[in-house]
Coordinates of C-alpha atoms and ligand atoms in Angstrom, one line a residue:
X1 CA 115.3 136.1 122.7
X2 CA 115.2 137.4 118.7
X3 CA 116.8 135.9 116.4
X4 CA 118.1 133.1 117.7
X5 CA 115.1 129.9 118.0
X6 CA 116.5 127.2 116.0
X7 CA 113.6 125.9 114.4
X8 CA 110.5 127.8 113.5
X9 CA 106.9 126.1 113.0
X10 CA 103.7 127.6 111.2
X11 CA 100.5 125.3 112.4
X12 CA 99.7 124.7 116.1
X13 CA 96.9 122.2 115.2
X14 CA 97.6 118.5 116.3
X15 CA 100.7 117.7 114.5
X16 CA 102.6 121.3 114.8
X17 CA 102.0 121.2 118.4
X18 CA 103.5 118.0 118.5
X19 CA 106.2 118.1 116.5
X20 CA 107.4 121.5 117.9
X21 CA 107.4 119.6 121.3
X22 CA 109.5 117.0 119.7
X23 CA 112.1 119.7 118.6
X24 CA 112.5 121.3 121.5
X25 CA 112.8 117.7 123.3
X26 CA 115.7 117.2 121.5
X27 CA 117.6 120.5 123.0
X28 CA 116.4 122.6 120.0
X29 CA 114.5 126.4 120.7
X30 CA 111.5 125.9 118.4
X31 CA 108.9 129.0 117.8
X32 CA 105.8 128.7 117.3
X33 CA 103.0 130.9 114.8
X34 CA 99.2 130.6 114.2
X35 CA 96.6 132.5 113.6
X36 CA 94.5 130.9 115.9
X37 CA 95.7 133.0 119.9
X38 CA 94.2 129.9 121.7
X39 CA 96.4 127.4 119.8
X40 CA 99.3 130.1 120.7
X41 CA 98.2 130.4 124.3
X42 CA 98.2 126.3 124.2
X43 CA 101.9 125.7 122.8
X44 CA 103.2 128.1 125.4
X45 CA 101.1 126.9 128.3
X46 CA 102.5 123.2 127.5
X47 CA 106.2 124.0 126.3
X48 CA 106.5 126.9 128.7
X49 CA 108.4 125.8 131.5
X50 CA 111.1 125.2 129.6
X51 CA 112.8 128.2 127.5
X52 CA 113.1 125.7 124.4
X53 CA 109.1 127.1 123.2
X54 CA 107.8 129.6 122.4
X55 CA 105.1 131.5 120.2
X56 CA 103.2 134.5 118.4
X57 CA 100.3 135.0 116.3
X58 CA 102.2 137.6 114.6
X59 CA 104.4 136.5 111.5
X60 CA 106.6 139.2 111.5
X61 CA 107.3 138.2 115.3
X62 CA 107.6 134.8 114.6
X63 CA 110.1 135.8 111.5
X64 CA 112.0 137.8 113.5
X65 CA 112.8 135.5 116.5
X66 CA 114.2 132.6 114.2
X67 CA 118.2 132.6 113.9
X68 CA 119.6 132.4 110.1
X69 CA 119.3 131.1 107.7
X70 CA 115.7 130.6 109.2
X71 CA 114.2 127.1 109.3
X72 CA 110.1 127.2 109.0
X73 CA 107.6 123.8 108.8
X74 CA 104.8 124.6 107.9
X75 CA 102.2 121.9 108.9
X76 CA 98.4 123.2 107.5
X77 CA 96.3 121.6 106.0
X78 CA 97.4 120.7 102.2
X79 CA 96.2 123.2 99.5
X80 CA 95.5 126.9 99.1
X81 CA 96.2 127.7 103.1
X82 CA 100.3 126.5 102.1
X83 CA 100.2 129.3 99.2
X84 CA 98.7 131.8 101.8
X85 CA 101.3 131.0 104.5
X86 CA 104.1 131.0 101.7
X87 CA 102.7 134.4 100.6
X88 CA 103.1 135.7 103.8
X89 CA 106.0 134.5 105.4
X90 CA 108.2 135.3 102.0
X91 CA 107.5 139.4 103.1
X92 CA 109.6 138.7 105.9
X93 CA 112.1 136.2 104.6
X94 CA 115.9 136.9 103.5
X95 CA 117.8 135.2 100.9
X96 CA 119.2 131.5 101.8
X97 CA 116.1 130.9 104.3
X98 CA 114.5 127.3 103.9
X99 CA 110.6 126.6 104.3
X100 CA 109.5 122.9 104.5
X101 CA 106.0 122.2 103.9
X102 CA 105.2 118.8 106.2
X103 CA 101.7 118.3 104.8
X104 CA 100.6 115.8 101.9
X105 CA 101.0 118.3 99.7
X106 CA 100.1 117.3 95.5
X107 CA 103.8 117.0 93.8
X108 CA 103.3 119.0 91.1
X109 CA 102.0 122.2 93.9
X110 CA 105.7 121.4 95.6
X111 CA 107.9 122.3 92.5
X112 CA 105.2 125.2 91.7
X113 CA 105.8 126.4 94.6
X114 CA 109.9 125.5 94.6
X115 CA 109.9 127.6 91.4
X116 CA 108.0 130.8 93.1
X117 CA 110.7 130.8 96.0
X118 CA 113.9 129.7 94.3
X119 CA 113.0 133.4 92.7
X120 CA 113.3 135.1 96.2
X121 CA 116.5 133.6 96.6
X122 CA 114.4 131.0 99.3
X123 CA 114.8 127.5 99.3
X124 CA 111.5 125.2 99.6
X125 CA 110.9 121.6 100.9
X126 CA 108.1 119.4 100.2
X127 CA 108.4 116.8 103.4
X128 CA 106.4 114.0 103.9
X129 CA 106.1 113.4 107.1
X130 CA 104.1 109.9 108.4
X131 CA 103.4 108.8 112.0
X132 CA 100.4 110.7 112.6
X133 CA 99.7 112.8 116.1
X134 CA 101.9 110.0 118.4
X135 CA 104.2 110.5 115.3
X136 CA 105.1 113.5 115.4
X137 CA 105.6 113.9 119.2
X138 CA 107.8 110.5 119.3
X139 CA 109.3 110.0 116.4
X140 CA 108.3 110.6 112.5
X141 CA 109.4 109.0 110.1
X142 CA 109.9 112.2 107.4
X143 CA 110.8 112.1 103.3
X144 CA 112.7 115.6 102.6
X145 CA 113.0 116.5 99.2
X146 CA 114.3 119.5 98.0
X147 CA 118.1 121.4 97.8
X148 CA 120.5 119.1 98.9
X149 CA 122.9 121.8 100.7
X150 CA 120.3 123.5 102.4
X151 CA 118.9 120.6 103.6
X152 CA 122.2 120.5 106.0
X153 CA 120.8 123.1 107.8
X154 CA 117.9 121.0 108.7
X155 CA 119.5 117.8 108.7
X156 CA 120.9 117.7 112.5
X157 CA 116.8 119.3 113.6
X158 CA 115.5 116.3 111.4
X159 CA 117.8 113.3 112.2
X160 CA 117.1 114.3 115.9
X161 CA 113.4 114.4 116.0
X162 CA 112.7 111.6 113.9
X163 CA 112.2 108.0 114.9
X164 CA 115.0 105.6 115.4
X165 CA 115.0 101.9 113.8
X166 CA 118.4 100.6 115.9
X167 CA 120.0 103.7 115.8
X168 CA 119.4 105.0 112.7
X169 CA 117.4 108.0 111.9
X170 CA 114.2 107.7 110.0
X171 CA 114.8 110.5 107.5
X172 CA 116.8 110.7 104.9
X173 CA 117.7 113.5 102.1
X174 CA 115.4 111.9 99.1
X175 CA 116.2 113.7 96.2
X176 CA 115.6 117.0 93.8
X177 CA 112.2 119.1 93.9
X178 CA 109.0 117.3 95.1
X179 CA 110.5 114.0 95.6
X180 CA 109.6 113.8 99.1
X181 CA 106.1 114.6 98.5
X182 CA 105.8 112.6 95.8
X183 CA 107.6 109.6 98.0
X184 CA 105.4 110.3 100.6
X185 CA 101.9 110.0 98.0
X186 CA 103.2 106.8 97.2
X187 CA 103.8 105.8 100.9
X188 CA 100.1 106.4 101.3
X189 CA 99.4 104.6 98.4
X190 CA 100.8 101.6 99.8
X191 CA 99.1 102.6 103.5
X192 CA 95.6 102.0 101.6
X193 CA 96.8 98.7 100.1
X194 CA 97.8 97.5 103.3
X195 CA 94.4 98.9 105.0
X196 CA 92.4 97.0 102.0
X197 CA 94.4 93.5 102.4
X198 CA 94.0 93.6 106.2
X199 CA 90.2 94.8 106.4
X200 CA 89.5 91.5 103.6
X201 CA 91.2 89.2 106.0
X202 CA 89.1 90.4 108.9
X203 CA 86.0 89.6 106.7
X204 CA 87.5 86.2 105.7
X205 CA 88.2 85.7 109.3
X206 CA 84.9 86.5 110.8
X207 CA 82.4 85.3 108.3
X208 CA 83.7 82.2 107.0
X209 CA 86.4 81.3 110.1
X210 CA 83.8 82.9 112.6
X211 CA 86.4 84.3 114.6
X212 CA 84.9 86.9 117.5
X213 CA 86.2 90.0 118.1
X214 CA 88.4 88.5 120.6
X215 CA 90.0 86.1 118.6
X216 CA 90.8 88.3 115.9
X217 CA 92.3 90.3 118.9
X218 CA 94.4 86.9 119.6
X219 CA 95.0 86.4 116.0
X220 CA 96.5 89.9 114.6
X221 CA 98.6 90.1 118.0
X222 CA 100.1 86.6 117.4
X223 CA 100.6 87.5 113.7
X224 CA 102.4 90.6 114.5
X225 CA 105.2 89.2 116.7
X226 CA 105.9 86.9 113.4
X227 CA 107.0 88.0 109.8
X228 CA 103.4 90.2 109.5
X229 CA 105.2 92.7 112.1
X230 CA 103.8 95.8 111.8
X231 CA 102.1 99.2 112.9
X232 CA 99.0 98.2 110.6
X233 CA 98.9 94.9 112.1
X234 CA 99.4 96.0 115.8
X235 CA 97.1 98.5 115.6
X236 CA 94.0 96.2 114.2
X237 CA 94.6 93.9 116.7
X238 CA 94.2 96.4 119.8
X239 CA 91.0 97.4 117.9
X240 CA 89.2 94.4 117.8
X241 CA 89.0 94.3 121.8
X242 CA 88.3 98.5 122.3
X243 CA 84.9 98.6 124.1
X244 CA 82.4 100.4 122.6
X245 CA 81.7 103.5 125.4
X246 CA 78.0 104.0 124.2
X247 CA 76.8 100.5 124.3
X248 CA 77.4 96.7 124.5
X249 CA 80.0 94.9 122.5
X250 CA 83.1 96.2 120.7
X251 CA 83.7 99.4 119.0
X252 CA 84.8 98.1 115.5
X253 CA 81.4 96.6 115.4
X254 CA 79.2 100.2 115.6
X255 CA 81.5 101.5 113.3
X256 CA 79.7 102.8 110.1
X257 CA 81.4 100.6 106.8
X258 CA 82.2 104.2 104.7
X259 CA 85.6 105.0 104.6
X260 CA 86.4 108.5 104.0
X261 CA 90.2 109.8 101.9
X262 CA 91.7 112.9 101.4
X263 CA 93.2 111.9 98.5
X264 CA 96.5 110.7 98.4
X265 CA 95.6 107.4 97.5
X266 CA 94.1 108.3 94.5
X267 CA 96.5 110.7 93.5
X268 CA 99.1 107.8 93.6
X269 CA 96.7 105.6 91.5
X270 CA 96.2 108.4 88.7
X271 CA 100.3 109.3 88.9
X272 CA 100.4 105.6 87.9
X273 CA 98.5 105.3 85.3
X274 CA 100.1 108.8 84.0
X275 CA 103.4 106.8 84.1
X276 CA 102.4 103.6 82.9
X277 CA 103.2 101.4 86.2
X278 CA 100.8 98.9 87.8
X279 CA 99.7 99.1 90.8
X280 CA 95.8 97.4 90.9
X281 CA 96.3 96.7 94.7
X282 CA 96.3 100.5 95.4
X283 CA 93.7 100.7 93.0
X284 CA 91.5 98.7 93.7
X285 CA 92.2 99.9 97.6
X286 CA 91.1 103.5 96.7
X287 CA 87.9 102.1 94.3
X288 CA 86.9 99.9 97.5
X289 CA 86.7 103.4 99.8
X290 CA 84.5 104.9 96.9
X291 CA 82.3 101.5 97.1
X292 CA 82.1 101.4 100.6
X293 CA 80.8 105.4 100.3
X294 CA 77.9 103.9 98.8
X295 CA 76.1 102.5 101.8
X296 CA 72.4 103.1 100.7
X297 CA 72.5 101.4 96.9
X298 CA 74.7 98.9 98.4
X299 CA 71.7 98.2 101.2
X300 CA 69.0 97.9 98.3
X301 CA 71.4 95.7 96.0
X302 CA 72.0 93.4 98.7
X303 CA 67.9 92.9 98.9
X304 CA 67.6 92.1 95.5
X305 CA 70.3 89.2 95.0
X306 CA 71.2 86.4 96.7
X307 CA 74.7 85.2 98.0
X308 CA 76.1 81.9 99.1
X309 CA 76.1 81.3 102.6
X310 CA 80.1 80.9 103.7
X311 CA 81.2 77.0 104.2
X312 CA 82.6 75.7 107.0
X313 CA 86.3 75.9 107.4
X314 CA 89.1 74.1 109.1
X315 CA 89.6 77.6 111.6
X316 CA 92.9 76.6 112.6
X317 CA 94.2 76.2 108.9
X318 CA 92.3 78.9 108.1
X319 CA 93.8 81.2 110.1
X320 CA 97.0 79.4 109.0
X321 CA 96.4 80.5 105.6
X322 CA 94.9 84.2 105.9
X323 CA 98.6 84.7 107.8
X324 CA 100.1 83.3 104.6
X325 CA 98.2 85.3 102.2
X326 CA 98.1 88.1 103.9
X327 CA 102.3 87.8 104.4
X328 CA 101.8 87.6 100.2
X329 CA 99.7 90.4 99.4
X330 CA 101.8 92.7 101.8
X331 CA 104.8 91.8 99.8
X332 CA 102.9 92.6 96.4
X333 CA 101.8 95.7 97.2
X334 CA 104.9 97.0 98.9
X335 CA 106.2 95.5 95.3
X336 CA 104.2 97.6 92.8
X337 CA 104.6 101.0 95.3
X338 CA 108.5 100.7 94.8
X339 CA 108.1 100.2 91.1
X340 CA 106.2 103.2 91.0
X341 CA 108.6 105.0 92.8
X342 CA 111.9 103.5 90.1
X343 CA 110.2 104.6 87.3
X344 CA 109.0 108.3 88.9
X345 CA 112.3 108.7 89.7
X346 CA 113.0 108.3 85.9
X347 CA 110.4 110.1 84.5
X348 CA 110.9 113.6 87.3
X349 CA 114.6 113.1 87.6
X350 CA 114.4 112.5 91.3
X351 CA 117.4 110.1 91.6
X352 CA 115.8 108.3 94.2
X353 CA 117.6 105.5 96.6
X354 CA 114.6 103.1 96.8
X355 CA 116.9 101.4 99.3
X356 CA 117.2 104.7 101.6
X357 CA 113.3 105.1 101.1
X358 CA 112.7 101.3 102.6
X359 CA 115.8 102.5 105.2
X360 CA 113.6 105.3 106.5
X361 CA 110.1 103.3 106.5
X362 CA 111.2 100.8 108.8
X363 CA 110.1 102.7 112.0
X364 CA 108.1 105.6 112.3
X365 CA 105.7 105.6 109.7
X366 CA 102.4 104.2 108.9
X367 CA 103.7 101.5 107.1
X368 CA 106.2 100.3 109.0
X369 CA 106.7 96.7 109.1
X370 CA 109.0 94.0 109.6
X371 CA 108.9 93.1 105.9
X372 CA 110.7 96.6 105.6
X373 CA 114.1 95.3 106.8
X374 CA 114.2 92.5 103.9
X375 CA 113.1 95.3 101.5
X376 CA 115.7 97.6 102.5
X377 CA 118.3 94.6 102.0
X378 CA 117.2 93.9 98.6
X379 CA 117.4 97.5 97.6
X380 CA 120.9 97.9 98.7
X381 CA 122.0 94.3 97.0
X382 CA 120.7 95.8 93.8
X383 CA 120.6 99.1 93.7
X384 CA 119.2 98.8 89.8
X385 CA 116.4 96.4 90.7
X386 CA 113.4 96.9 88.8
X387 CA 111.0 94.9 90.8
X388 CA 111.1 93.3 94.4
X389 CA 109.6 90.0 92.7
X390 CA 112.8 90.3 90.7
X391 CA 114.9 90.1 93.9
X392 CA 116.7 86.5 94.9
X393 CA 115.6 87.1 98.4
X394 CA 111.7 87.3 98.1
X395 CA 111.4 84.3 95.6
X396 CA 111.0 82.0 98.5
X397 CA 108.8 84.5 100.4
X398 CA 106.2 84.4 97.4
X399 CA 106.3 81.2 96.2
X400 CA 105.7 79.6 99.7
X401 CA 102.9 81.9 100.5
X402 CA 100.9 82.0 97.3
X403 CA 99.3 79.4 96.7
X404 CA 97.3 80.2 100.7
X405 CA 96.2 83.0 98.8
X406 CA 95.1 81.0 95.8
X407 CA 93.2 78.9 98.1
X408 CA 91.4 81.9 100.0
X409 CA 90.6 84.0 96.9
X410 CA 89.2 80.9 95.4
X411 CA 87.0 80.9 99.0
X412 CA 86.2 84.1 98.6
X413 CA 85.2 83.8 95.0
X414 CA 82.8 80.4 95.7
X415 CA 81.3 82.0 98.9
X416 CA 80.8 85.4 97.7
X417 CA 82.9 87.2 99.6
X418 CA 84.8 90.3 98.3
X419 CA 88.6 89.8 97.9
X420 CA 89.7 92.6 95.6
X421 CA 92.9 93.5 97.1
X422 CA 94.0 89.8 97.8
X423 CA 92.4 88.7 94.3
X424 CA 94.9 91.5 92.7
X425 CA 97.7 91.2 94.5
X426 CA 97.6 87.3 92.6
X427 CA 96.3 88.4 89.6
X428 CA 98.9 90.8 89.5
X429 CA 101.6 87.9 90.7
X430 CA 100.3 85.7 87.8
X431 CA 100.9 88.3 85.1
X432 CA 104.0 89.7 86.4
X433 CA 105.7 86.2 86.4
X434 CA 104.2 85.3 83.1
X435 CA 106.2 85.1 80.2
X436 CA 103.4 84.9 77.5
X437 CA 100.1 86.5 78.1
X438 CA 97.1 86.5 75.9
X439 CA 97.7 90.3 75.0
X440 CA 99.0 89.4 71.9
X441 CA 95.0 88.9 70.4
X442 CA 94.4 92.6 71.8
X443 CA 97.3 93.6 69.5
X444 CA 95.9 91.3 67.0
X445 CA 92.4 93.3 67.2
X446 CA 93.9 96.6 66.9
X447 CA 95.7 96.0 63.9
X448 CA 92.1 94.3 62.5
X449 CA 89.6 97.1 63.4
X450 CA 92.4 100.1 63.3
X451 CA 95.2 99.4 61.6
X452 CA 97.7 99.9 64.5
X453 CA 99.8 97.5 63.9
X454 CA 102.1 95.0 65.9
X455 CA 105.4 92.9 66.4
X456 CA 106.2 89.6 66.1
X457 CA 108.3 86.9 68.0
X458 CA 110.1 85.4 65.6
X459 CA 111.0 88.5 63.4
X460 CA 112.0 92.3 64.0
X461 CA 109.8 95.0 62.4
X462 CA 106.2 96.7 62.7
X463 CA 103.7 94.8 60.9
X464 CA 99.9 95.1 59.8
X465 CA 97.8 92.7 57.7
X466 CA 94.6 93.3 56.0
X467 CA 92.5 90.7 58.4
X468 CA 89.4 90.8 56.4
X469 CA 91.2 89.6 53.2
X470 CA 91.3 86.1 54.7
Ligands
6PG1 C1 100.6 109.2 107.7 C2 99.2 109.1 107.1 C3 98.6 110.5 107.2 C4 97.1 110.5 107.1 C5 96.6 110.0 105.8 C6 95.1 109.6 105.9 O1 101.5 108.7 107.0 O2 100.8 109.6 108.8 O3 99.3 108.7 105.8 O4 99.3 111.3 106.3 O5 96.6 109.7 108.1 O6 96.7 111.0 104.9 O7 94.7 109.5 104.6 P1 93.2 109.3 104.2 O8 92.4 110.3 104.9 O9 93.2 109.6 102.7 O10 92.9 107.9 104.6

């Protein structure tokens, strides 16, 4: 059967063989490469028995059995292994062919690498695509960026495979060049906020609310058939009651505190201080991983101060309140993430639809939630809108859930137990909604020790005044 597989798909690892399956699921032909015979040997085993799969170790093979213009994902491992399988697939290729690379791929590599191909006459995705493993068998949610007429070719393949939130495909054309990478980075930028906010509320929780493993079980279940509905949510709740196979107890208790990134998060974090945006929940998300990674001076530090033992709480308002704040802090963060994502789309002329981006996270994806829906809504009622604080429709959401966070930072604070996500998701509330902040004595210092000058409120113009004179 040359030429004529719809759908070609470089990477049998985990995700390819997956997401191949997923294609040919959905009445597609899908062919399969990698290097690796064994992974060949396992796609065809599994996706055999129909005549949807198939798949060689050869690339010239693999070329040659794809129908044109020829549609390859390539889903290996972010990095130098995409320029190698680029390298070698573009011997093969013919003009008007379309290559999406489904990793986390850095932005900037995607329009390096849309530059190298657009030369060949070969058109080049970067696609995020979230979900993980169960994802990509059942339904991705994925964020193409690239040519917006070749992505027709690939738009029935896509809308098919991906998950469905009511009908509606999660996937959506995103916009010029990396912008589905780069929406993507940001998407795991939130993912880390999130991760951050509900791993503080666990602590809160269990050291000062003295929930066990299987009320926290109770209490993130409950919480996610409410406004908290999410993946992140569900999924923390089914851990708290996983048995741990190699002892007593639960799992989540023998679990080492170091957690380990690949680096989207950061990247995020850097992009937004390149562009000027704040974001201090992702921030401070990504700084708590590097913290945690410090295990050993963290184990002597701990011996050499002490820290307030955690009061008594009221659990039932307790648990009342972490709902609240947490509800809060998931707002923020999904706040700054979008404000990123307006002002990249200014900056690399992605003309971005923050609307379609909310539209396409609502099922699918690693941060899917409930909160989603509203976010989408407030999007589309203001396509312009520069902040989701800004929006009529979450004023009542934040102001009737902040001050629970108030009240468990200032816990956290008195009982010495870190809050850095929550604490900066209201820090960063407080400044956002403050109409004068005290930044007007760092101008004033500026102009003293350096001359740099500043503005004033009641006049226009750039002034400077010789401080020392006085
Ligand atoms: C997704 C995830 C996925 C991956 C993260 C993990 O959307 O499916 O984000 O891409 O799990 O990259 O990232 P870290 O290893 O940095 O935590």
């Amino acid at each position: 059967m040359a030429d004529t597989y719809d759908f070609g798909l470089v990477g049998l690892g985990v995700m390819g063989r997956n997401f191949i399956l997923n294609v040919a699921d959905n009445g597609f032909t899908a062919f399969g490469n990698d290097l690796d015979e064994e992974k060949v040997g396992a796609l065809i085993k599994e996706g055999g028995n129909t005549d949807k799969v198939n798949a060689s170790s050869d690339v010239k093979t693999f070329v040659n059995a794809l129908a044109t213009p020829r549609k390859i994902m390539l889903l290996v491992p972010a990095g130098k292994v995409v320029d190698i399988v680029i390298e070698n697939l573009s011997i093969y290729l013919d003009k008007g062919d379309i290559i999406i690379d489904g990793g986390n791929s850095f932005f900037t590599d995607t329009d390096r690498r849309e530059a190298f191909l657009k030369a060949k006459g070969i058109n080049f995705f970067g696609a995020g695509v979230s979900g993980g493993a169960k994802g990509a068998r059942r339904g991705p949610s994925i964020m193409p960026g690239g040519s917006k007429e070749a992505y027709q070719h690939v738009k029935p393949i896509f809308e098919a495979v991906s998950a469905k939130y009511k009908g509606e495909p999660c996937v959506a054309y995103l916009g010029p060049k990396s912008a589905g990478n780069y929406v993507k980075m940001v998407h795991n930028g939130i993912e880390y906020g999130l991760m951050q906010l509900t791993s503080e509320i666990y602590d809160l929780l269990k050291k000062a609310g003295g929930l066990s493993n299987a009320e926290l079980c109770k209490t993130y279940a409950q919480w996610n058939q409410g406004r908290l509905q999410s993946f992140l949510v569900e999924i923390t709740s089914e851990i708290f009651e996983q048995k741990d196979d190699l002892g007593d107890g639960e799992l989540v208790d023998k679990i080492l505190d170091k957690a380990k990134q690949k680096g989207t998060g950061k990247w995020t974090s850097q992009n937004a201080m390149d562009l000027g945006i704040p974001v201090p929940t992702i921030d401070v998300a990504v700084s708590m991983r590097e913290i945690s990674a410090l295990k050993d001076e963290r184990i002597k530090a701990d011996k050499l101060y002490d820290r307030p033992t955690p009061k008594a709480v009221d659990k039932a308002d307790f648990i009342s309140k972490a709902e609240q704040a947490l509800y809060f802090a998931f707002i923020i963060t999904y706040a700054q993430g979008m404000h990123q994502l307006a002002d990249a789309s200014k900056e690399y002329g992605y003309e971005l639809e923050l609307g379609e981006i909310a539209k396409i996270w609502r099922a699918g994806c690693i941060i899917r939630a409930a909160l989603l829906a509203d976010i989408t809504e407030a999007y589309q009622a203001d396509k312009e809108l520069q902040n989701l604080l800004l929006s009529p429709s979450f004023v009542e959401k934040v102001q009737s859930t902040v001050d629970a966070a108030r009240e468990l930072v200032s816990y956290g604070s008195a009982n010495g137990i870190p809050l850095p996500g929550l604490s900066n998701a209201l820090t960063y509330f407080d400044a956002y909604t403050s109409s004068r902040l005290p930044l007007n004595l760092i101008q004033a210092q500026r102009d003293y020790f350096g001359s740099h000058t500043y503005e004033r409120v009641d006049r226009e113009g750039i002034f400077h005044t010789e401080w020392e004179d006085n």
